[in-house]
Coordinates of C-alpha atoms and ligand atoms in Angstrom, one line a residue:
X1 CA 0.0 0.0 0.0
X2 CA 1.2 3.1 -1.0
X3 CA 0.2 6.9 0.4
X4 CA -0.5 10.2 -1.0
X5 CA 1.0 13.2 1.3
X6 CA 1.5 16.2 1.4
X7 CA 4.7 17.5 2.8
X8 CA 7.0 20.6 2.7
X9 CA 10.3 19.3 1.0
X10 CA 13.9 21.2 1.5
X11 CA 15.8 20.9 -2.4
X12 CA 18.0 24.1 -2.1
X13 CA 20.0 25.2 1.1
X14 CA 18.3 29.2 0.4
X15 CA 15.8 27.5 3.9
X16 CA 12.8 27.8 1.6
X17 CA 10.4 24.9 2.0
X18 CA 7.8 23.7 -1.1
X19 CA 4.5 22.3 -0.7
X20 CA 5.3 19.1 -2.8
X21 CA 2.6 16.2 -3.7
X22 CA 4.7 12.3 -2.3
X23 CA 4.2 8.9 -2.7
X24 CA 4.7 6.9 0.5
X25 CA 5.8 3.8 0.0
X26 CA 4.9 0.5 1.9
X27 CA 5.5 0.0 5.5
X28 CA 7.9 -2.0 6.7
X29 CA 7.4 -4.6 9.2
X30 CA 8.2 -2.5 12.1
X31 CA 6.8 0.5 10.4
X32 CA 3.8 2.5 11.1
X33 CA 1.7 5.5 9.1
X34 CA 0.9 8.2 10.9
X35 CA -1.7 11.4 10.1
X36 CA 0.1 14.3 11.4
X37 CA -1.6 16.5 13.3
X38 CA 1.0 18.6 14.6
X39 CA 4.6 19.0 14.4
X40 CA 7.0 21.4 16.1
X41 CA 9.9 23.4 14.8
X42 CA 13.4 22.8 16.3
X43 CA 16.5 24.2 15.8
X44 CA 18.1 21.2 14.5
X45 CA 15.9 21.3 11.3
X46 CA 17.6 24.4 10.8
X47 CA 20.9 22.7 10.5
X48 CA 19.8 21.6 6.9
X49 CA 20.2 25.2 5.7
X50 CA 24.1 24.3 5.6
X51 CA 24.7 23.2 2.2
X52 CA 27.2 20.5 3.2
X53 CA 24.5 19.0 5.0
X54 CA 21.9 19.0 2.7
X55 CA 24.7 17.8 -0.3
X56 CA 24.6 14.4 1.8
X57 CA 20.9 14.2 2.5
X58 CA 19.3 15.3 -0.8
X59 CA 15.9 16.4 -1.4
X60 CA 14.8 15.9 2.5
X61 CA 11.7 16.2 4.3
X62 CA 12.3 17.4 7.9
X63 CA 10.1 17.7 11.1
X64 CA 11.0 15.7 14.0
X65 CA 8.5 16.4 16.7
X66 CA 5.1 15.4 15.3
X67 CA 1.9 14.0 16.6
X68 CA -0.5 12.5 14.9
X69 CA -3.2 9.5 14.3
X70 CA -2.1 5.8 13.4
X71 CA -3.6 4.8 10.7
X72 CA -1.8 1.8 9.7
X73 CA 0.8 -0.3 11.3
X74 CA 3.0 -3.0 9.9
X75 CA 3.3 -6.5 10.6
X76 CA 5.8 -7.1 13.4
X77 CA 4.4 -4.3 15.0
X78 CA 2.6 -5.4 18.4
X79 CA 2.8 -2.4 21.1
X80 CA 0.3 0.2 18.9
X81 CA -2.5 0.4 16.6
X82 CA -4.6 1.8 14.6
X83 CA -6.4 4.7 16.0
X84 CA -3.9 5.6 18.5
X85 CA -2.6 9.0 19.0
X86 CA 0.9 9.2 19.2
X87 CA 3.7 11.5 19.9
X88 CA 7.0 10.8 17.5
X89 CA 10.5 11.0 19.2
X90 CA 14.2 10.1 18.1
X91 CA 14.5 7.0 16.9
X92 CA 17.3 3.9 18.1
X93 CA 18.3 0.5 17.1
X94 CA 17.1 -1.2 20.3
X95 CA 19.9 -4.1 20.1
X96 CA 23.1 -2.0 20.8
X97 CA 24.8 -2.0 24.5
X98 CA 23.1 1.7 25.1
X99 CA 20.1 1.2 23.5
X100 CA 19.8 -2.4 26.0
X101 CA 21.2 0.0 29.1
X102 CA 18.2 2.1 29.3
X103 CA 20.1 5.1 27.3
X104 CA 18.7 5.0 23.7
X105 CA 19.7 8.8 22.9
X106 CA 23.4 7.1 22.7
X107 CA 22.4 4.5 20.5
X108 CA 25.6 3.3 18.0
X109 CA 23.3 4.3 15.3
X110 CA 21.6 7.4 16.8
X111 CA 23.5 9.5 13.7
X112 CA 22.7 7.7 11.0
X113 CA 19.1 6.5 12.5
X114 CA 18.1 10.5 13.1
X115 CA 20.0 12.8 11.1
X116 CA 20.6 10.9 7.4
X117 CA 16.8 11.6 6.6
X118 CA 17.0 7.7 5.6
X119 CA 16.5 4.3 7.5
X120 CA 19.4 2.5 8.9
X121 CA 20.1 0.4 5.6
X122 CA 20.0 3.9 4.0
X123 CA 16.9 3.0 2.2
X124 CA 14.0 5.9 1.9
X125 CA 10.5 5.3 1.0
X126 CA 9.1 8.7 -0.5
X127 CA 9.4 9.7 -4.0
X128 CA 8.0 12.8 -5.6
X129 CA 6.3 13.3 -8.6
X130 CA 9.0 12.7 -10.9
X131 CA 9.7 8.9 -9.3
X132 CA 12.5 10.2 -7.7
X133 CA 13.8 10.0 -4.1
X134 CA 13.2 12.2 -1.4
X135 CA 14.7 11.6 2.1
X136 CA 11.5 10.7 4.7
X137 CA 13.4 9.1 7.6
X138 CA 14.5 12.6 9.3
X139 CA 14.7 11.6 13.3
X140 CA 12.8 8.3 12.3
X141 CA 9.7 10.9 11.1
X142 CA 10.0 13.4 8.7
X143 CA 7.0 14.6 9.8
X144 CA 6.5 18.6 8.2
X145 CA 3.6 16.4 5.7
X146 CA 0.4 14.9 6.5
X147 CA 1.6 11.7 6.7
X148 CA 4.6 10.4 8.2
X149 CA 5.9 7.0 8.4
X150 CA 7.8 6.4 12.0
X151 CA 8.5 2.9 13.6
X152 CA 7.4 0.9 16.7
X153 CA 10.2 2.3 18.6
X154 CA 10.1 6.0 18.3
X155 CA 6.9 6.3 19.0
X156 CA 4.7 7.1 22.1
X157 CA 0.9 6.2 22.4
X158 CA -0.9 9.2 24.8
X159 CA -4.7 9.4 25.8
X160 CA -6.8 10.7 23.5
X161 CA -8.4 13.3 25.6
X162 CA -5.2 15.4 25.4
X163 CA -4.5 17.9 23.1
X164 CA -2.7 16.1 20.3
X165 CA -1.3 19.0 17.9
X166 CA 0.4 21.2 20.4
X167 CA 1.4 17.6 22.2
X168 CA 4.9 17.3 19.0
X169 CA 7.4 19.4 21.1
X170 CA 7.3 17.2 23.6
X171 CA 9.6 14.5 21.6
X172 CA 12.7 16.8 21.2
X173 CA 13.1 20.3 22.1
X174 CA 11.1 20.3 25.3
X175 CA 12.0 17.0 26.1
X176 CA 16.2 17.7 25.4
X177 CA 15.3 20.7 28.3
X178 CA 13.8 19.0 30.7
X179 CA 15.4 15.7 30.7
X180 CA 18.8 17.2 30.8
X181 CA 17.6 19.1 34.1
X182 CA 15.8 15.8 35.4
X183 CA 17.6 13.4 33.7
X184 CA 21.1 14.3 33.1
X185 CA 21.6 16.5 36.6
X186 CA 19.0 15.2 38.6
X187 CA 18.5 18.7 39.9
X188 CA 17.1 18.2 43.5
X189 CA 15.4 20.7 45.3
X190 CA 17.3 23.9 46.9
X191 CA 20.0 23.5 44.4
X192 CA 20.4 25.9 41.6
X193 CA 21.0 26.6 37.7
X194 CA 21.7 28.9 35.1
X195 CA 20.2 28.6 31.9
X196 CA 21.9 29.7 28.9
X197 CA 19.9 30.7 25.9
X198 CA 15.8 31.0 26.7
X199 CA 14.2 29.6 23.2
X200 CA 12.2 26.0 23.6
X201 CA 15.4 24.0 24.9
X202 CA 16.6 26.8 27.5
X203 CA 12.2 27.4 28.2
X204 CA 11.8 23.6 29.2
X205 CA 14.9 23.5 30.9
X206 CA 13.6 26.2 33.3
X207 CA 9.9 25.4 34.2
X208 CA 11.5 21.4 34.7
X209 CA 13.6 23.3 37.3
X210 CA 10.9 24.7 38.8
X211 CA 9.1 21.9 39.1
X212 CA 12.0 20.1 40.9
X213 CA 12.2 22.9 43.4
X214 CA 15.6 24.6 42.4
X215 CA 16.3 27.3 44.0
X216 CA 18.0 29.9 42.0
X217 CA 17.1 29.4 38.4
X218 CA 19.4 32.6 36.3
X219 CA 18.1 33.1 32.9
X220 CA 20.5 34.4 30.4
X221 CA 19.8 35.9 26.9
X222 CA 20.1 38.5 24.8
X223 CA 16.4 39.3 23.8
X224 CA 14.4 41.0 26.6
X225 CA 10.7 39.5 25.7
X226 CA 12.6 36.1 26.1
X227 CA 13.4 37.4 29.5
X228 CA 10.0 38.0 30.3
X229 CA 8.4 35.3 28.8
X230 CA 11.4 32.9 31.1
X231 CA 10.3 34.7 34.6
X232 CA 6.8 34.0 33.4
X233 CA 8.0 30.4 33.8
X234 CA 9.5 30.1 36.5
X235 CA 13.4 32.0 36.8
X236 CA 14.1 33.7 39.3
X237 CA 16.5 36.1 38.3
X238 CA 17.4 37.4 34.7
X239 CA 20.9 38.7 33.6
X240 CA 21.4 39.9 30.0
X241 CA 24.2 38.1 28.1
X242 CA 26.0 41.7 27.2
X243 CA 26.2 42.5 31.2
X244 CA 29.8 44.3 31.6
X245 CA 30.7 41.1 34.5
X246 CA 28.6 38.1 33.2
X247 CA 30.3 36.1 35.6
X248 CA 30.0 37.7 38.6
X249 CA 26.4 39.1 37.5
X250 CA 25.3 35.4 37.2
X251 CA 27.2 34.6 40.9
X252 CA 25.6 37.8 42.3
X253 CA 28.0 37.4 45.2
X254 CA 27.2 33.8 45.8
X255 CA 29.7 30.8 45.6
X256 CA 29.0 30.0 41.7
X257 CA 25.5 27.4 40.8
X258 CA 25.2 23.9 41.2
X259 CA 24.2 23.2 37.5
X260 CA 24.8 25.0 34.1
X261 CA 23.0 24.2 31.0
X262 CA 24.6 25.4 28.1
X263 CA 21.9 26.3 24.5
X264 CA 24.0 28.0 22.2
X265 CA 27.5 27.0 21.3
X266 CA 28.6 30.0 21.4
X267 CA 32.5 29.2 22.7
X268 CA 32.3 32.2 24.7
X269 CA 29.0 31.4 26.1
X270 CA 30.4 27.8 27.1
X271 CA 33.1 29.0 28.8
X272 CA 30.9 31.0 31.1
X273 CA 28.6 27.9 31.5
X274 CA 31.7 26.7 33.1
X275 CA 33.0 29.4 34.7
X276 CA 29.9 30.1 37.1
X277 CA 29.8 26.9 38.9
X278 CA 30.1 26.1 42.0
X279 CA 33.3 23.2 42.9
X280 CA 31.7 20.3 42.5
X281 CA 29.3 21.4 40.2
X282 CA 28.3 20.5 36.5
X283 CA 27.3 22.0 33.0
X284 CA 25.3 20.0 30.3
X285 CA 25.7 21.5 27.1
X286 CA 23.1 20.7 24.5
X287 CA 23.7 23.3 21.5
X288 CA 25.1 22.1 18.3
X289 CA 27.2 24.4 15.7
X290 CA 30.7 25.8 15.3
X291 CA 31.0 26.3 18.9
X292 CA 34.1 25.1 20.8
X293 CA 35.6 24.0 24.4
X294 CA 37.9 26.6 24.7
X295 CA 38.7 26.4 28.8
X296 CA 41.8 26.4 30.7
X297 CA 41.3 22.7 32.3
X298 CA 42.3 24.1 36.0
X299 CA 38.7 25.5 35.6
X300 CA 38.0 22.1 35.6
X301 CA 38.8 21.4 38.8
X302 CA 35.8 19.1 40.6
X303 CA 33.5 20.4 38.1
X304 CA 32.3 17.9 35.4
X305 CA 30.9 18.6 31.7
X306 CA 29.2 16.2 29.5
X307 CA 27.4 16.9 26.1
X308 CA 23.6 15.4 26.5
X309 CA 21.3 14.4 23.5
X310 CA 17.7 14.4 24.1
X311 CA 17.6 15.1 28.1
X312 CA 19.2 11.6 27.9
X313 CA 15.9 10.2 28.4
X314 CA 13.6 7.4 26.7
X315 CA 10.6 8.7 25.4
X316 CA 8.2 5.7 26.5
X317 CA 9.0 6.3 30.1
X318 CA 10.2 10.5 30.3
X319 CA 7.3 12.2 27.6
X320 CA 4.1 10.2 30.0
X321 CA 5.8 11.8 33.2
X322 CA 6.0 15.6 31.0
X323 CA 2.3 15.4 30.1
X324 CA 1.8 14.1 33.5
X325 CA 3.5 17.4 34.6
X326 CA 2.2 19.6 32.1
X327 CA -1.7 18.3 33.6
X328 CA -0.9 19.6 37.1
X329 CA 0.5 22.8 35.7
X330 CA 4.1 22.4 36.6
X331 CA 4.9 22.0 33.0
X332 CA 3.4 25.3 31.0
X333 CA 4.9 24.4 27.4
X334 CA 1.9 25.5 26.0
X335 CA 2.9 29.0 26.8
X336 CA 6.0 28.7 24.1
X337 CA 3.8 27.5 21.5
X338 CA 2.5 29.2 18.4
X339 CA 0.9 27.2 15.7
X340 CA 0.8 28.0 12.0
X341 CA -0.6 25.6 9.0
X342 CA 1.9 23.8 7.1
X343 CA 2.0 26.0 4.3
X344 CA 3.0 29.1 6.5
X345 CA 6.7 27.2 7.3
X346 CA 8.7 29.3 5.7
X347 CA 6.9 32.3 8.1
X348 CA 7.5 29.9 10.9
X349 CA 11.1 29.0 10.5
X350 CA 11.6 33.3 9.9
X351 CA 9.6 33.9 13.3
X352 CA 11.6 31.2 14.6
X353 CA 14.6 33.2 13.7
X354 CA 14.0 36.3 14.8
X355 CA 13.0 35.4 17.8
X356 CA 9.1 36.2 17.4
X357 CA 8.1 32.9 18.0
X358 CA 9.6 30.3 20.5
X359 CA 8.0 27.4 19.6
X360 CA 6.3 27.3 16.0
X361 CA 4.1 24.0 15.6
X362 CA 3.1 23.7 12.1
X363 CA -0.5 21.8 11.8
X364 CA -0.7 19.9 8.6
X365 CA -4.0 18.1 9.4
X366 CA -5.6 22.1 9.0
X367 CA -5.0 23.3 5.5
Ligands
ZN1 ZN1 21.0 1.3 19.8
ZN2 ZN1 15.2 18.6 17.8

């Protein structure tokens, strides 16, 4: 069986997106098809704009925080079906030493599995009008279309009461915040943390905080209605990332913070992540780009820093508990979110941007 979709294709590394007629191919056994109903906007489908990247991908379809409607499931599959709502994650192998430990974000294959656009044979199963391949495997989604295939393992069934199209975030951005807070530090209450870049990641990061009782939570950015919008969430102190004395205006007179959490790779920025902690004390750096370690390693000294992929967490177990969260009001994502229809991408990924919108969700099931 074979599906018709709609989806916004990348072909040219100028960011513009096309509304492009595909062809779906048939599932695989451990394959499902999913009506999209929402999918959110991250950062690292921005990364396609490099032309290096996009040379290795091709023609790709992006989007790798949808939700959506099963509406057919393969063979082997045994844990969903048809009719459930589902939220759409990273994808793993599920056989590899990391993947068996409980840490599937560290998978052996977690590069070529997420961020080819293609399955882990390097196979794809879209092709566009002219018969010709377009990648539909991005993050084990692809899900900027109205249909998306994902497999048994990257996705996560939730009760159909909730609000399915704002519900995609969950499964990267908002889920790389939080988990790397509850996760990755294991924040306990009266301990504290600065937060380093406030768009979706930096967002989650905070209100996850707040929810495990921290006690300081410093917000730094550069764009004051993101400073706002993070005390609306739960920091309790702002600092703007051009203050004369980052440092010490982050410290405020105080030993240095238990946790830092790093969104921008910015190598300065990093080395101020580092800088402001407390001995021991640890940063979790999340932002990809050209950014580098540049720090003098007595910095170092009893302080630890480790580079976390999606909160470190496994989306079966962590995305229940953020709903769960996000039901007793300790989890306001909704806040970040601003929905647009799929044919307004190109507006979202420029609001995006500039700033104007933290969290676009594009809703492909509304035309
Ligand atoms: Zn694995
Ligand atoms: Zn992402």
């Amino acid at each position: 069986m074979t599906t018709t979709a709609i989806a916004a294709v990348l072909r040219d590394s100028d960011g513009k997106f096309e509304l492009e007629e595909v062809e779906l191919g048939p599932l695989e056994s451990d394959e499902l098809l999913v009506k999209v109903v929402g999918a959110g906007l991250c950062h690292t489908d921005l990364l396609l704009r490099d032309p290096n990247f996009l040379a290795q991908t091709g023609p790709i379809i992006l989007g790798h925080e949808g939700s959506g409607i099963v509406e057919a499931v393969g063979s082997a599959v045994r844990s969903v079906e048809v009719g459930d709502h589902v939220l759409m994650s990273f994808e793993s192998c599920g056989r590899c030493r990391n993947c068996l430990a409980g840490s599937p974000s560290y998978c052996d294959e977690f590069m070529s599995r997420n961020l080819s656009g293609r399955r882990a044979d390097l196979s794809t199963s879209a092709l566009d009008r002219n018969g010709n391949p377009v990648a539909n495997r991005w993050f084990g989604q692809s899900s900027f279309a109205t249909h998306a295939i994902a497999t048994e393992r990257n996705v996560v069934v939730v009760d159909k009461a909730l609000p399915l199209e704002l519900l995609g975030p969950l499964g990267c951005g908002l889920q790389t915040g939080a988990g790397s807070v509850l996760n990755e530090m294991k924040l306990a209450a009266g301990q504290s943390i600065a937060v380093f870049g406030a768009g979706g990641v930096g967002l989650s990061a905070v209100m996850a905080a707040k929810a495990a009782g921290a006690r300081d939570i410093v917000v730094v950015d550069l764009v004051d209605s993101r400073l706002e919008t993070a005390v609306e969430v739960g920091a309790t102190r702002t600092v703007r990332g051009d203050a004369p004395d980052l440092v010490e205006a982050i410290k405020n007179g105080g030993r240095g913070l238990d946790f830092s959490f790093e969104t921008t790779a910015v190598t300065s920025v990093i080395t101020t992540a580092v800088s402001i902690l407390d001995t021991p004390g640890k940063a979790v750096l999340v932002g990809g780009g050209s950014g580098k370690l540049d720090i003098d390693p007595v910095l170092l000294a009893g302080k630890s820093v480790t580079y976390a992929l999606e909160g470190s967490s496994v989306p079966q177990v962590f995305l229940p508990q953020l709903v769960d969260l996000w039901q007793r009001g300790w989890f306001p994502f909704d806040k970040l979110v601003q929905t647009y229809t799929l044919d307004q991408i190109n507006q979202a990924v420029e609001d995006s941007l500039s700033g104007k919108a933290i969290k676009p969700v594009l809703t492909p099931a509304h035309p």
